[in-house]
Amino acid sequence: MDKLNPMQREAALHTEGPLLILAGAGSGKTGTMTHRIAHLIKDEGVDPYNILAVTFTNKAAAEMRDRVEALVGAGVRMWIMTFHAACLRVLRRHADLIGYRSDFTVYDPTDQKVVARNCVKQLGLDEKRYAPAYVLSVISKCKEKGRTASDFESEPSESILHEGLAAVYRLYEDTLKSNNAMDFGDLIMRAVFLLEQSPETLEEYRRRFRYIMVDEYQDTDPMQYRFVKLLAGERGNICVVGDDDQCIYEWRGADITNILNFEKDFPGAKVVKLEQNYRSNANILGGANSVIAHNSSRKSKELWTDREGGAKIVFEETWDERDEARYVAREIASLAGDGYNYRDMAILYRTNAQSRTFEEALSVAQIPYRVLGGVRYYDRKEIKDLLSYMRLVQNPSDDLALARVINEPKRGVGEKSLAKVRAYADASEQSLFEAFADEDALMSLSARARESIINMELAIKRYADGDHGISEIYDGLMIDTGYLPALEAQNTVEAESRIENLLEFKTVILEYEAEDPNITLAEFMEKIALISDIDNHDRSENAVTLMTLHSAKGLEFPVVFMPGMEDGLFPSGRTAEKPGGVDEERRLCYVGMTRAMERLYLVRAKQRTLYGRRDQTVESRFLREIDEDFLEGADKIGSDTTGYFHEAMGPQDGYSSAEIFRPFDRIDQIRREVATAHRRDDEGGRAGSVSFTIGDEVRHPKFGDGLVLEFDGRVVTVMFGAAGKKRLAADLAPLEKI
DNA sequence: CGTGCCAGAGTTTTT
DNA sequence: CTCTGGCACG
């Protein structure tokens, strides 16, 4: 307790009744929570068994457990886990109460998408209007709020799609049910329903969890709120920790009013604010504060630090995204020369698509880096295939898994054969796998298909006896199903990399087994299902970290780069349209800035190619919101169009001359010329007489000198120094190349 | 069954 | 631009 400041101590010592800890970024939140738990156990004599601590990520849960164990000793019998893991546990134990078998499978978003598409098809609905992604978003939103298919059906709606959506939702639910599967949304929703429907069960958990803690409370959605509220019951020994300024998941159902209304929801709640920041230097903190101050309806709170000085926030403008990446790479190299480790530095961007240019620039500069996010490791085809086999071993009713691998590797069981078995299974109300054992089901199949199916069935059954360890099962399935042999036979580079991935996965399994030699297949599958890339983020490797701003929440780095500070990208153009959208982006900006401990770089590219389109950019409004006192390079802000143009005309300052004024290297130039030529061909040579290349300098009698930004064969977009951006007909406009 | 083409989508995504 | 998944074709 000596290590805590007065506010932190006050929070840690308050153990009875509702408590809201408003914990600003870097204010020692985790330390406060872990000390609170330790205090409960050691000083108040609370049995760890009676404590529940929920987080959003496995990583946060693991960190909290480590730190608690460091204080009170290892092997604490306490629930410290994610919302989903906690609900999963409840559901496994009482699955029968809601008509599920306890060996149910958890479907990830890819699985969900497949089911959704199948449902739309089965119902004969238009796959364009009922795109799987859209249908799923509707279903997920329902589940976040606890609206079942029946609820949805009976709700009045203006939408002409409503009836169709209701049908899809219903069929989707039926499909999951008969596959003995739940999706992520189900885990929370069904656990809540279970507790609400079974007072005895609820009472059991209430008696057990006499002390409840919730991390990142600002990001809870309505169902998660209901879950903790239920468990807290009358006693209300609930301690929530959060920061309304860091609510960045509203788009995913998080309800910021949960934290804003905590005192109303839990009468008599005590509120403790942790406002002293121990992470960032004064300039970074000041800058972050000045940005977030532009949001209204906040809990009043302002971070402060007793540390003086430190580097100012650096703002830099670059020509385009490639220059932006080169600039960042150069700074990283130079900081590495000054004694920073690569692992101390992170590049945090708004969208995953931005990672590419940085990867290229870092490779060229021979800087080690690690990209988090993007395509998930467990989403790779070969991994999903093997996992599907393993899922079948665990839950033979999983028709989705079976359909995925029934002909993987190719074994002569195509669409037709599958359809026949499916028809039989449907008619006899069995799962596909059960139908395999049924002679009649296979009767109409070709001899080859029949034999393949029987072999596959045997392979799966062989490992379903509970006598095999996971790695044994894994190896066995890889061989017995013919999966690995088929890949080896392919003898291609691609197959080679798949084999490598499969071997890599084997080491993952071995690691889990090393940690817990008695781990069962079901337990393993559970862990795998609920894991994310960010959980694997490993600081031991000395590499620069690349990830989205969202993924960075909860982390800190001595040096942080935030590229892409442009309106439309950050804040994202899409969010800007929604009410409150920019506020959430601003909070995201605040989250990003407060990740930095010693140095923070905000970077902007003056033009950017996104989805194959090159556009002029406008600096992010967040840049203008930063108090100039904390900024180096503030003079560059607000000097947009003309400033950029003059620079383009000739070198100005030391740094930029080398890179920035040569917007395109030779290869780019050639590529563009080829593209331009092609486009002319497409136009049938109509506009063939005039051609422009991006970057051409041109003169117009009225508008003066300008620079070609875009040319599509007919329309040329020119940025004029005096007149601004103009779109002109290439074959008509009196343009002269200079 | 494998290949190759095409259309469509591409913000963020703790589980 | 780049990836993905579906689909047509041989």
CSV table of C-alpha atoms in Angstrom, one decimal, chain A residues 293-513:
chain,number,residue,atom,x,y,z
A,293,ALA,CA,-10.9,19.0,-24.0
A,294,HIS,CA,-12.8,19.4,-27.2
A,295,ASN,CA,-15.2,16.7,-26.3
A,296,SER,CA,-18.3,17.6,-24.3
A,297,SER,CA,-20.2,15.4,-21.8
A,298,ARG,CA,-17.2,14.1,-20.1
A,299,LYS,CA,-16.7,13.2,-16.5
A,300,SER,CA,-14.6,16.1,-15.3
A,301,LYS,CA,-11.1,14.9,-15.0
A,302,GLU,CA,-7.8,16.3,-16.0
A,303,LEU,CA,-4.5,14.4,-16.0
A,304,TRP,CA,-1.5,16.0,-14.5
A,305,THR,CA,2.1,15.1,-13.9
A,306,ASP,CA,4.7,16.4,-11.5
A,307,ARG,CA,7.4,15.7,-14.1
A,308,GLU,CA,8.8,18.8,-15.9
A,309,GLY,CA,9.8,19.2,-19.5
A,310,GLY,CA,10.6,16.4,-21.8
A,311,ALA,CA,10.5,16.4,-25.6
A,312,LYS,CA,7.8,18.3,-27.3
A,313,ILE,CA,5.4,16.5,-29.5
A,314,VAL,CA,6.8,16.6,-33.0
A,315,PHE,CA,4.6,17.4,-36.0
A,316,GLU,CA,5.9,16.6,-39.4
A,317,GLU,CA,4.4,16.9,-42.9
A,318,THR,CA,5.5,14.7,-45.7
A,319,TRP,CA,4.7,14.6,-49.4
A,320,ASP,CA,2.9,11.3,-49.5
A,321,GLU,CA,2.5,8.0,-47.6
A,322,ARG,CA,5.7,6.7,-48.9
A,323,ASP,CA,7.6,9.7,-47.7
A,324,GLU,CA,5.8,9.5,-44.5
A,325,ALA,CA,7.0,5.9,-44.0
A,326,ARG,CA,10.5,6.8,-45.0
A,327,TYR,CA,10.5,9.7,-42.5
A,328,VAL,CA,9.3,7.5,-39.7
A,329,ALA,CA,11.9,4.8,-40.6
A,330,ARG,CA,14.7,7.5,-40.6
A,331,GLU,CA,13.6,8.8,-37.2
A,332,ILE,CA,13.5,5.2,-35.8
A,333,ALA,CA,17.0,4.6,-37.1
A,334,SER,CA,18.2,7.8,-35.6
A,335,LEU,CA,16.6,7.1,-32.2
A,336,ALA,CA,18.0,3.6,-32.3
A,337,GLY,CA,21.4,5.3,-32.7
A,338,ASP,CA,20.6,7.4,-29.6
A,339,GLY,CA,20.2,4.4,-27.5
A,340,TYR,CA,16.5,3.5,-27.9
A,341,ASN,CA,15.6,-0.1,-28.5
A,342,TYR,CA,13.4,-1.0,-31.4
A,343,ARG,CA,11.0,-2.6,-28.9
A,344,ASP,CA,10.6,0.9,-27.3
A,345,MET,CA,8.9,2.2,-30.5
A,346,ALA,CA,5.5,1.8,-32.0
A,347,ILE,CA,3.7,3.0,-35.1
A,348,LEU,CA,0.0,3.4,-34.4
A,349,TYR,CA,-2.2,3.9,-37.3
A,350,ARG,CA,-6.0,4.3,-37.9
A,351,THR,CA,-6.4,1.5,-40.4
A,352,ASN,CA,-4.6,-1.8,-41.0
A,353,ALA,CA,-4.3,-0.9,-44.7
A,354,GLN,CA,-1.7,1.7,-43.6
A,355,SER,CA,0.7,-0.9,-42.4
A,356,ARG,CA,2.0,-1.8,-45.8
A,357,THR,CA,4.0,1.2,-46.6
A,358,PHE,CA,5.7,1.1,-43.2
A,359,GLU,CA,6.6,-2.5,-43.7
A,360,GLU,CA,8.2,-1.6,-47.0
A,361,ALA,CA,10.2,1.3,-45.6
A,362,LEU,CA,11.3,-0.5,-42.5
A,363,SER,CA,12.4,-3.5,-44.6
A,364,VAL,CA,14.5,-1.2,-46.8
A,365,ALA,CA,16.0,0.4,-43.7
A,366,GLN,CA,16.6,-3.0,-42.2
A,367,ILE,CA,14.7,-2.2,-39.1
A,368,PRO,CA,13.1,-5.2,-37.4
A,369,TYR,CA,9.4,-4.8,-36.9
A,370,ARG,CA,6.3,-6.8,-36.0
A,371,VAL,CA,2.8,-6.2,-37.4
A,372,LEU,CA,-0.1,-6.9,-35.1
A,373,GLY,CA,-3.6,-7.4,-36.4
A,374,GLY,CA,-4.7,-7.7,-40.0
A,375,VAL,CA,-5.4,-11.3,-41.0
A,376,ARG,CA,-5.6,-13.3,-37.9
A,377,TYR,CA,-3.2,-16.2,-37.6
A,378,TYR,CA,-6.1,-18.6,-36.7
A,379,ASP,CA,-7.9,-17.4,-39.8
A,380,ARG,CA,-5.4,-19.0,-42.2
A,381,LYS,CA,-6.9,-21.7,-44.2
A,382,GLU,CA,-4.7,-24.6,-43.2
A,383,ILE,CA,-5.1,-23.7,-39.5
A,384,LYS,CA,-8.8,-23.4,-39.8
A,385,ASP,CA,-9.0,-26.7,-41.6
A,386,LEU,CA,-7.0,-28.5,-38.9
A,387,LEU,CA,-9.0,-26.8,-36.2
A,388,SER,CA,-12.2,-27.9,-37.9
A,389,TYR,CA,-11.0,-31.5,-37.7
A,390,MET,CA,-10.2,-31.0,-34.1
A,391,ARG,CA,-13.6,-29.4,-33.5
A,392,LEU,CA,-15.2,-32.5,-35.0
A,393,VAL,CA,-13.3,-34.7,-32.6
A,394,GLN,CA,-14.6,-32.6,-29.7
A,395,ASN,CA,-18.1,-31.9,-31.1
A,396,PRO,CA,-19.3,-34.2,-33.8
A,397,SER,CA,-22.5,-32.2,-34.3
A,398,ASP,CA,-20.5,-29.3,-35.8
A,399,ASP,CA,-21.9,-29.6,-39.3
A,400,LEU,CA,-20.1,-26.4,-40.3
A,401,ALA,CA,-16.7,-27.8,-39.5
A,402,LEU,CA,-17.6,-31.0,-41.2
A,403,ALA,CA,-18.8,-29.3,-44.4
A,404,ARG,CA,-15.5,-27.3,-44.4
A,405,VAL,CA,-13.2,-30.3,-44.4
A,406,ILE,CA,-15.3,-33.1,-45.9
A,407,ASN,CA,-13.4,-32.6,-49.2
A,408,GLU,CA,-10.2,-31.1,-47.8
A,409,PRO,CA,-8.0,-32.6,-48.9
A,410,LYS,CA,-9.8,-33.6,-52.1
A,411,ARG,CA,-11.1,-37.0,-51.6
A,412,GLY,CA,-13.9,-37.3,-54.1
A,413,VAL,CA,-16.7,-36.0,-52.0
A,414,GLY,CA,-17.9,-32.9,-53.8
A,415,GLU,CA,-21.0,-30.8,-53.6
A,416,LYS,CA,-23.3,-33.5,-54.9
A,417,SER,CA,-22.2,-36.1,-52.4
A,418,LEU,CA,-22.4,-33.6,-49.5
A,419,ALA,CA,-25.9,-32.6,-50.6
A,420,LYS,CA,-27.0,-36.2,-50.5
A,421,VAL,CA,-25.7,-36.9,-47.1
A,422,ARG,CA,-27.1,-33.6,-45.9
A,423,ALA,CA,-30.5,-34.4,-47.2
A,424,TYR,CA,-30.4,-37.7,-45.4
A,425,ALA,CA,-29.2,-36.1,-42.2
A,426,ASP,CA,-31.9,-33.5,-42.3
A,427,ALA,CA,-34.6,-36.0,-42.9
A,428,SER,CA,-33.5,-38.2,-40.1
A,429,GLU,CA,-32.7,-35.3,-37.8
A,430,GLN,CA,-29.1,-36.3,-37.4
A,431,SER,CA,-25.9,-34.4,-37.7
A,432,LEU,CA,-23.8,-35.0,-40.8
A,433,PHE,CA,-21.3,-36.9,-38.8
A,434,GLU,CA,-24.0,-39.2,-37.3
A,435,ALA,CA,-25.2,-39.8,-40.8
A,436,PHE,CA,-21.8,-41.1,-41.8
A,437,ALA,CA,-22.3,-44.1,-39.6
A,438,ASP,CA,-25.6,-44.8,-41.3
A,439,GLU,CA,-25.3,-47.2,-44.2
A,440,ASP,CA,-28.5,-45.9,-45.9
A,441,ALA,CA,-27.1,-42.4,-45.9
A,442,LEU,CA,-24.1,-43.4,-47.9
A,443,MET,CA,-25.9,-45.8,-50.2
A,444,SER,CA,-26.5,-43.5,-53.1
A,445,LEU,CA,-22.9,-42.2,-53.1
A,446,SER,CA,-20.1,-43.3,-55.4
A,447,ALA,CA,-17.8,-46.0,-54.2
A,448,ARG,CA,-15.0,-43.6,-53.9
A,449,ALA,CA,-17.0,-41.0,-51.9
A,450,ARG,CA,-18.3,-43.7,-49.6
A,451,GLU,CA,-14.8,-45.1,-48.9
A,452,SER,CA,-13.4,-41.6,-48.3
A,453,ILE,CA,-16.2,-40.8,-45.9
A,454,ILE,CA,-15.7,-44.0,-43.9
A,455,ASN,CA,-11.9,-43.4,-43.7
A,456,MET,CA,-12.4,-39.9,-42.5
A,457,GLU,CA,-15.0,-41.0,-40.0
A,458,LEU,CA,-12.6,-43.5,-38.6
A,459,ALA,CA,-9.8,-41.0,-38.4
A,460,ILE,CA,-12.0,-38.7,-36.3
A,461,LYS,CA,-13.4,-41.4,-34.1
A,462,ARG,CA,-10.0,-42.7,-33.4
A,463,TYR,CA,-9.1,-39.6,-31.5
A,464,ALA,CA,-12.4,-39.0,-29.9
A,465,ASP,CA,-11.9,-41.6,-27.2
A,466,GLY,CA,-10.4,-39.2,-24.7
A,467,ASP,CA,-7.2,-41.2,-24.4
A,468,HIS,CA,-5.1,-39.0,-26.7
A,469,GLY,CA,-3.2,-35.8,-25.9
A,470,ILE,CA,-3.7,-32.8,-28.0
A,471,SER,CA,-0.5,-32.9,-30.0
A,472,GLU,CA,-1.1,-36.6,-30.6
A,473,ILE,CA,-4.5,-35.8,-31.9
A,474,TYR,CA,-3.1,-33.0,-34.0
A,475,ASP,CA,-0.4,-35.1,-35.6
A,476,GLY,CA,-2.7,-38.0,-36.0
A,477,LEU,CA,-5.4,-36.0,-37.8
A,478,MET,CA,-2.8,-34.3,-40.0
A,479,ILE,CA,-1.6,-37.7,-41.3
A,480,ASP,CA,-4.8,-39.9,-41.0
A,481,THR,CA,-7.0,-37.4,-42.8
A,482,GLY,CA,-4.4,-37.2,-45.6
A,483,TYR,CA,-4.1,-33.4,-45.1
A,484,LEU,CA,-0.4,-33.2,-44.7
A,485,PRO,CA,0.4,-35.9,-47.4
A,486,ALA,CA,-1.7,-33.9,-49.8
A,487,LEU,CA,0.1,-30.7,-49.1
A,488,GLU,CA,3.5,-32.4,-49.4
A,489,ALA,CA,2.5,-33.9,-52.8
A,490,GLN,CA,1.7,-30.5,-54.1
A,491,ASN,CA,5.3,-29.5,-53.9
A,492,THR,CA,4.6,-25.8,-54.4
A,493,VAL,CA,6.0,-22.8,-52.5
A,494,GLU,CA,2.5,-22.1,-51.3
A,495,ALA,CA,2.0,-25.6,-49.9
A,496,GLU,CA,5.4,-25.3,-48.3
A,497,SER,CA,4.4,-22.2,-46.4
A,498,ARG,CA,1.2,-23.9,-45.3
A,499,ILE,CA,3.2,-26.8,-44.0
A,500,GLU,CA,5.3,-24.4,-42.1
A,501,ASN,CA,2.2,-22.8,-40.6
A,502,LEU,CA,1.0,-26.1,-39.6
A,503,LEU,CA,4.3,-26.9,-37.9
A,504,GLU,CA,4.2,-23.5,-36.2
A,505,PHE,CA,0.8,-24.4,-34.9
A,506,LYS,CA,2.2,-27.6,-33.5
A,507,THR,CA,4.6,-25.5,-31.4
A,508,VAL,CA,1.7,-23.5,-30.1
A,509,ILE,CA,0.1,-26.8,-29.0
A,510,LEU,CA,3.3,-27.9,-27.4
A,511,GLU,CA,3.5,-24.7,-25.4
A,512,TYR,CA,0.0,-25.1,-24.1
A,513,GLU,CA,0.8,-28.7,-23.1
